[in-house]
mmCIF file of C-alpha atoms in Angstrom:
data_model
loop_
_atom_site.group_PDB
_atom_site.id
_atom_site.type_symbol
_atom_site.label_atom_id
_atom_site.label_comp_id
_atom_site.label_asym_id
_atom_site.label_seq_id
_atom_site.Cartn_x
_atom_site.Cartn_y
_atom_site.Cartn_z
ATOM 1 C CA MET M 259 102.465 -94.631 37.104
ATOM 2 C CA LYS M 260 102.234 -93.051 40.559
ATOM 3 C CA LEU M 261 103.787 -94.105 43.828
ATOM 4 C CA GLU M 262 100.474 -95.502 45.046
ATOM 5 C CA ASP M 263 100.454 -97.904 42.081
ATOM 6 C CA ILE M 264 103.647 -99.602 43.402
ATOM 7 C CA ASP M 265 103.382 -102.723 45.578
ATOM 8 C CA LYS M 266 105.963 -101.929 48.211
ATOM 9 C CA SER M 267 106.191 -105.553 49.254
ATOM 10 C CA ARG M 268 107.740 -106.409 45.863
ATOM 11 C CA VAL M 269 110.101 -103.531 45.228
ATOM 12 C CA PRO M 270 113.513 -104.343 43.701
ATOM 13 C CA GLN M 271 116.182 -104.151 46.358
ATOM 14 C CA HIS M 272 118.845 -102.822 43.946
ATOM 15 C CA VAL M 273 118.134 -100.714 40.842
ATOM 16 C CA ALA M 274 120.894 -99.794 38.386
ATOM 17 C CA ILE M 275 120.492 -97.062 35.772
ATOM 18 C CA ILE M 276 122.369 -96.273 32.552
ATOM 19 C CA MET M 277 121.648 -92.563 32.215
ATOM 20 C CA ASP M 278 121.713 -92.219 28.431
ATOM 21 C CA GLY M 279 120.631 -89.407 26.114
ATOM 22 C CA ASN M 280 122.169 -86.259 27.572
ATOM 23 C CA GLY M 281 124.106 -85.378 24.414
ATOM 24 C CA ARG M 282 121.163 -86.043 22.099
ATOM 25 C CA TRP M 283 118.861 -84.036 24.358
ATOM 26 C CA ALA M 284 121.211 -81.031 24.089
ATOM 27 C CA GLN M 285 121.665 -81.415 20.340
ATOM 28 C CA LYS M 286 117.953 -81.394 19.794
ATOM 29 C CA GLN M 287 117.963 -77.938 21.371
ATOM 30 C CA ALA M 288 120.966 -76.733 19.318
ATOM 31 C CA HIS M 289 123.299 -76.757 22.323
ATOM 32 C CA LYS M 290 126.649 -78.413 23.036
ATOM 33 C CA ARG M 291 126.581 -81.817 24.624
ATOM 34 C CA ILE M 292 127.662 -80.437 28.042
ATOM 35 C CA PHE M 293 124.321 -78.605 28.188
ATOM 36 C CA GLY M 294 122.598 -81.969 28.386
ATOM 37 C CA HIS M 295 124.851 -83.106 31.228
ATOM 38 C CA GLN M 296 124.142 -79.860 33.079
ATOM 39 C CA ASN M 297 120.400 -80.483 32.818
ATOM 40 C CA ALA M 298 120.686 -84.142 33.900
ATOM 41 C CA MET M 299 120.868 -83.344 37.630
ATOM 42 C CA THR M 300 117.115 -82.850 37.889
ATOM 43 C CA ALA M 301 116.672 -86.386 36.603
ATOM 44 C CA VAL M 302 119.240 -87.723 39.092
ATOM 45 C CA ARG M 303 117.438 -85.992 41.960
ATOM 46 C CA GLN M 304 114.074 -87.333 40.813
ATOM 47 C CA ALA M 305 115.418 -90.881 40.457
ATOM 48 C CA VAL M 306 116.903 -90.760 43.975
ATOM 49 C CA GLU M 307 113.710 -89.390 45.465
ATOM 50 C CA ALA M 308 111.551 -91.949 43.660
ATOM 51 C CA ALA M 309 113.808 -94.828 44.696
ATOM 52 C CA VAL M 310 113.697 -93.785 48.343
ATOM 53 C CA ALA M 311 109.941 -93.370 48.177
ATOM 54 C CA CYS M 312 109.524 -96.879 46.756
ATOM 55 C CA GLY M 313 111.782 -98.437 49.402
ATOM 56 C CA VAL M 314 114.712 -99.325 47.103
ATOM 57 C CA LYS M 315 117.849 -100.012 49.198
ATOM 58 C CA TYR M 316 120.553 -99.545 46.544
ATOM 59 C CA LEU M 317 120.614 -97.302 43.503
ATOM 60 C CA THR M 318 123.640 -97.499 41.177
ATOM 61 C CA LEU M 319 124.076 -94.796 38.507
ATOM 62 C CA TYR M 320 126.457 -95.290 35.552
ATOM 63 C CA THR M 321 127.976 -91.831 35.828
ATOM 64 C CA PHE M 322 131.216 -92.020 33.845
ATOM 65 C CA SER M 323 132.692 -95.075 32.159
ATOM 66 C CA THR M 324 136.379 -95.865 31.562
ATOM 67 C CA GLU M 325 135.582 -95.482 27.832
ATOM 68 C CA ASN M 326 134.358 -91.931 28.458
ATOM 69 C CA TRP M 327 137.955 -90.860 29.007
ATOM 70 C CA ASN M 328 138.238 -91.084 25.196
ATOM 71 C CA ARG M 329 135.739 -88.238 24.718
ATOM 72 C CA PRO M 330 136.854 -84.722 23.701
ATOM 73 C CA GLN M 331 138.884 -83.104 26.494
ATOM 74 C CA GLU M 332 136.530 -80.141 26.629
ATOM 75 C CA GLU M 333 133.619 -82.462 27.443
ATOM 76 C CA ILE M 334 135.636 -84.388 30.048
ATOM 77 C CA ASP M 335 136.713 -81.139 31.754
ATOM 78 C CA GLY M 336 133.105 -79.969 31.775
ATOM 79 C CA LEU M 337 131.915 -83.217 33.280
ATOM 80 C CA MET M 338 134.518 -83.085 36.065
ATOM 81 C CA GLU M 339 133.515 -79.512 36.925
ATOM 82 C CA LEU M 340 129.898 -80.546 36.845
ATOM 83 C CA LEU M 341 130.670 -83.413 39.210
ATOM 84 C CA ILE M 342 132.032 -80.954 41.767
ATOM 85 C CA LYS M 343 128.992 -78.679 41.416
ATOM 86 C CA ALA M 344 126.545 -81.602 41.657
ATOM 87 C CA VAL M 345 128.132 -83.094 44.751
ATOM 88 C CA ARG M 346 128.238 -79.693 46.457
ATOM 89 C CA GLU M 347 124.640 -78.876 45.638
ATOM 90 C CA GLU M 348 123.097 -82.325 46.159
ATOM 91 C CA THR M 349 124.648 -83.198 49.530
ATOM 92 C CA LYS M 350 121.702 -81.554 51.256
ATOM 93 C CA THR M 351 119.267 -83.585 49.134
ATOM 94 C CA LEU M 352 121.049 -86.796 50.131
ATOM 95 C CA MET M 353 120.938 -85.789 53.825
ATOM 96 C CA ASP M 354 117.251 -84.838 53.613
ATOM 97 C CA ASN M 355 116.452 -88.219 52.077
ATOM 98 C CA ASN M 356 118.730 -90.191 54.485
ATOM 99 C CA VAL M 357 120.837 -91.450 51.554
ATOM 100 C CA ARG M 358 124.410 -92.672 51.831
ATOM 101 C CA LEU M 359 126.770 -91.942 48.924
ATOM 102 C CA GLN M 360 129.443 -94.392 47.763
ATOM 103 C CA THR M 361 131.462 -94.888 44.547
ATOM 104 C CA ILE M 362 132.866 -97.750 42.498
ATOM 105 C CA GLY M 363 135.459 -97.556 39.735
ATOM 106 C CA ASP M 364 139.000 -96.415 39.040
ATOM 107 C CA THR M 365 138.494 -93.163 40.939
ATOM 108 C CA GLY M 366 142.245 -92.580 41.080
ATOM 109 C CA ARG M 367 141.862 -91.177 37.546
ATOM 110 C CA ILE M 368 139.395 -88.550 38.716
ATOM 111 C CA PRO M 369 140.992 -85.087 39.186
ATOM 112 C CA GLU M 370 141.985 -84.447 42.811
ATOM 113 C CA LYS M 371 139.581 -81.517 43.278
ATOM 114 C CA SER M 372 136.584 -83.643 42.130
ATOM 115 C CA ARG M 373 137.758 -86.636 44.138
ATOM 116 C CA ASN M 374 138.089 -84.567 47.325
ATOM 117 C CA LYS M 375 134.521 -83.250 46.981
ATOM 118 C CA LEU M 376 133.310 -86.783 46.524
ATOM 119 C CA LEU M 377 135.151 -87.954 49.649
ATOM 120 C CA GLU M 378 133.660 -85.085 51.648
ATOM 121 C CA CYS M 379 130.129 -86.069 50.589
ATOM 122 C CA ILE M 380 130.811 -89.776 51.248
ATOM 123 C CA GLU M 381 131.933 -88.887 54.791
ATOM 124 C CA THR M 382 129.053 -86.484 55.425
ATOM 125 C CA THR M 383 126.439 -89.055 54.347
ATOM 126 C CA SER M 384 128.133 -92.160 55.777
ATOM 127 C CA GLN M 385 125.637 -92.655 58.639
ATOM 128 C CA ASN M 386 122.506 -92.398 56.454
ATOM 129 C CA THR M 387 120.419 -95.575 56.290
ATOM 130 C CA ALA M 388 117.409 -95.235 53.964
ATOM 131 C CA MET M 389 119.297 -96.043 50.776
ATOM 132 C CA THR M 390 122.834 -96.328 49.347
ATOM 133 C CA LEU M 391 123.460 -94.333 46.187
ATOM 134 C CA VAL M 392 126.429 -95.781 44.257
ATOM 135 C CA LEU M 393 128.096 -93.661 41.554
ATOM 136 C CA ALA M 394 129.940 -95.774 39.010
ATOM 137 C CA LEU M 395 132.783 -93.357 38.165
ATOM 138 C CA SER M 396 135.590 -94.258 35.754
ATOM 139 C CA TYR M 397 134.000 -97.720 35.826
ATOM 140 C CA SER M 398 133.577 -100.510 33.322
ATOM 141 C CA SER M 399 132.752 -104.137 33.900
ATOM 142 C CA ARG M 400 135.718 -105.473 31.943
ATOM 143 C CA TRP M 401 138.041 -103.220 33.964
ATOM 144 C CA GLU M 402 136.459 -104.549 37.146
ATOM 145 C CA VAL M 403 136.856 -108.226 36.195
ATOM 146 C CA ALA M 404 140.447 -107.661 35.046
ATOM 147 C CA GLN M 405 141.203 -106.015 38.407
ATOM 148 C CA ALA M 406 139.675 -108.993 40.216
ATOM 149 C CA VAL M 407 141.663 -111.534 38.218
ATOM 150 C CA ARG M 408 144.924 -109.649 38.867
ATOM 151 C CA SER M 409 144.198 -109.669 42.582
ATOM 152 C CA ILE M 410 143.378 -113.362 42.530
ATOM 153 C CA CYS M 411 146.637 -114.112 40.701
ATOM 154 C CA ALA M 412 148.628 -112.002 43.177
ATOM 155 C CA ASP M 413 147.081 -113.840 46.137
ATOM 156 C CA ALA M 414 147.785 -117.196 44.466
ATOM 157 C CA GLN M 415 151.417 -116.260 43.926
ATOM 158 C CA GLU M 416 151.694 -115.304 47.598
ATOM 159 C CA GLY M 417 150.204 -118.667 48.620
ATOM 160 C CA ARG M 418 147.019 -117.203 50.045
ATOM 161 C CA LEU M 419 144.867 -118.895 47.421
ATOM 162 C CA LYS M 420 144.902 -122.137 45.446
ATOM 163 C CA ALA M 421 143.415 -122.630 41.950
ATOM 164 C CA THR M 422 140.920 -125.107 43.399
ATOM 165 C CA ASP M 423 139.740 -122.422 45.842
ATOM 166 C CA VAL M 424 138.428 -120.196 43.031
ATOM 167 C CA THR M 425 134.645 -120.403 42.759
ATOM 168 C CA GLU M 426 132.006 -117.951 41.582
ATOM 169 C CA GLU M 427 131.765 -116.668 45.169
ATOM 170 C CA THR M 428 135.531 -116.232 45.316
ATOM 171 C CA LEU M 429 135.485 -114.051 42.241
ATOM 172 C CA ARG M 430 132.535 -112.072 43.540
ATOM 173 C CA ASN M 431 134.490 -111.265 46.682
ATOM 174 C CA TYR M 432 137.228 -109.634 44.561
ATOM 175 C CA LEU M 433 134.810 -107.370 42.648
ATOM 176 C CA VAL M 434 134.386 -103.707 43.601
ATOM 177 C CA THR M 435 130.668 -104.431 44.092
ATOM 178 C CA ARG M 436 131.228 -107.180 46.672
ATOM 179 C CA ASP M 437 129.445 -105.160 49.389
ATOM 180 C CA TYR M 438 126.241 -104.750 47.347
ATOM 181 C CA PRO M 439 123.578 -107.198 46.191
ATOM 182 C CA ASP M 440 123.295 -107.829 42.461
ATOM 183 C CA PRO M 441 120.862 -105.493 40.675
ATOM 184 C CA ASP M 442 117.282 -106.728 40.446
ATOM 185 C CA LEU M 443 116.376 -104.167 37.803
ATOM 186 C CA LEU M 444 118.392 -102.245 35.188
ATOM 187 C CA ILE M 445 116.862 -99.149 33.638
ATOM 188 C CA ARG M 446 118.420 -97.711 30.484
ATOM 189 C CA THR M 447 117.094 -94.449 29.068
ATOM 190 C CA GLY M 448 117.622 -92.954 25.635
ATOM 191 C CA GLY M 449 116.171 -95.809 23.571
ATOM 192 C CA GLU M 450 119.411 -97.763 23.138
ATOM 193 C CA LEU M 451 119.188 -101.533 23.630
ATOM 194 C CA ARG M 452 122.571 -102.495 25.085
ATOM 195 C CA ILE M 453 124.379 -102.867 28.390
ATOM 196 C CA SER M 454 127.514 -100.842 27.524
ATOM 197 C CA ASN M 455 130.038 -102.702 29.706
ATOM 198 C CA PHE M 456 128.091 -102.072 32.888
ATOM 199 C CA LEU M 457 127.894 -104.629 35.773
ATOM 200 C CA LEU M 458 128.102 -107.544 33.340
ATOM 201 C CA TRP M 459 128.942 -110.109 36.005
ATOM 202 C CA GLN M 460 126.321 -108.800 38.413
ATOM 203 C CA MET M 461 123.484 -108.673 35.866
ATOM 204 C CA ALA M 462 123.351 -112.368 35.084
ATOM 205 C CA TYR M 463 119.687 -112.443 36.245
ATOM 206 C CA THR M 464 118.784 -108.762 36.301
ATOM 207 C CA GLU M 465 115.498 -107.705 34.721
ATOM 208 C CA LEU M 466 116.129 -105.192 31.897
ATOM 209 C CA TYR M 467 113.944 -102.182 31.218
ATOM 210 C CA PHE M 468 114.579 -99.864 28.243
ATOM 211 C CA SER M 469 113.002 -96.425 28.094
ATOM 212 C CA GLU M 470 112.749 -94.077 25.092
ATOM 213 C CA GLN M 471 112.965 -91.121 27.494
ATOM 214 C CA LEU M 472 116.170 -89.113 27.164
ATOM 215 C CA TRP M 473 117.796 -88.903 30.599
ATOM 216 C CA PRO M 474 117.310 -85.138 31.262
ATOM 217 C CA ASP M 475 113.531 -85.681 30.881
ATOM 218 C CA PHE M 476 113.429 -88.646 33.303
ATOM 219 C CA ARG M 477 111.056 -88.058 36.232
ATOM 220 C CA HIS M 478 109.500 -89.809 39.239
ATOM 221 C CA GLU M 479 106.788 -91.291 37.058
ATOM 222 C CA ASP M 480 109.304 -92.868 34.713
ATOM 223 C CA PHE M 481 110.996 -94.591 37.625
ATOM 224 C CA TYR M 482 107.640 -95.847 38.876
ATOM 225 C CA ASP M 483 106.829 -97.131 35.331
ATOM 226 C CA ALA M 484 109.999 -99.243 35.409
ATOM 227 C CA VAL M 485 109.302 -100.616 38.899
ATOM 228 C CA TYR M 486 105.681 -101.413 37.998
ATOM 229 C CA ASP M 487 106.854 -103.259 34.881
ATOM 230 C CA TYR M 488 109.352 -105.198 37.009
ATOM 231 C CA GLN M 489 106.597 -106.184 39.451
ATOM 232 C CA ASN M 490 104.614 -107.732 36.639
ATOM 233 C CA ARG M 491 107.395 -110.149 35.633
ATOM 234 C CA GLN M 492 108.149 -113.597 36.992
ATOM 235 C CA ARG M 493 111.813 -114.034 38.053
ATOM 236 C CA ARG M 494 112.723 -117.683 37.649
ATOM 237 C CA PHE M 495 116.525 -117.826 38.067
ATOM 238 C CA GLY M 496 116.759 -120.923 35.886
ATOM 239 C CA LYS M 497 113.729 -122.669 37.438
ATOM 240 C CA THR M 498 110.418 -123.325 35.754
ATOM 241 C CA GLY M 499 107.431 -121.063 36.205
ATOM 242 C CA ASP M 500 105.624 -123.798 38.171
ATOM 243 C CA GLN M 501 108.521 -124.149 40.569
ATOM 244 C CA VAL M 502 108.610 -120.417 41.261
ATOM 245 C CA SER M 503 104.855 -120.071 41.728
ATOM 246 C CA LYS M 504 104.616 -122.857 44.335
#
């Protein structure tokens, strides 16, 4: 697909991506896994540019999960160094595309040097308005829900909240994603057919799109393919097709 094939009146407001396949891409070329992560930045840049071109308002990238802390230390160290390099090199791209950077997750676990670079980029891009790019760093959905429940319990103990006050909207307001709309479309690359503990609460009605493309090979056209596929679906949110089409 090309950009001109996209109906800009029906573009998903929020797209989330599970960027899978870096390690397998590297192994296919007889390199260490970190080589795949190093070559993934082109795909990130292309996804950001394609999302802005389509008119997407929020793009959330599953960058590093809480489970990823269990990987070999060498790979974790390489990823943290790569994060610094990527933020430093891509700040200009974000500014050129009028993109604001934000993060969600347990970022207190991120090494201070990496965290400071992130904060610098967040501040530099804070006034940009075309799109918000959200990096899910040291994030998992179960971690997020547990954090929300702990905060609700603490507020209840302090008398700020009653059990009868807790609704779906109450819980949503305690999530780290409370400032963003739920994803309309999830893209997962690498051919795997699972959600991997990513935005589970938020994706109750998200359209899922699975691509065989390994993440380092992901390009503008792959993003447009996913959006085009999304535009050819009927989102019913529990209603019947007839109700939605009226």
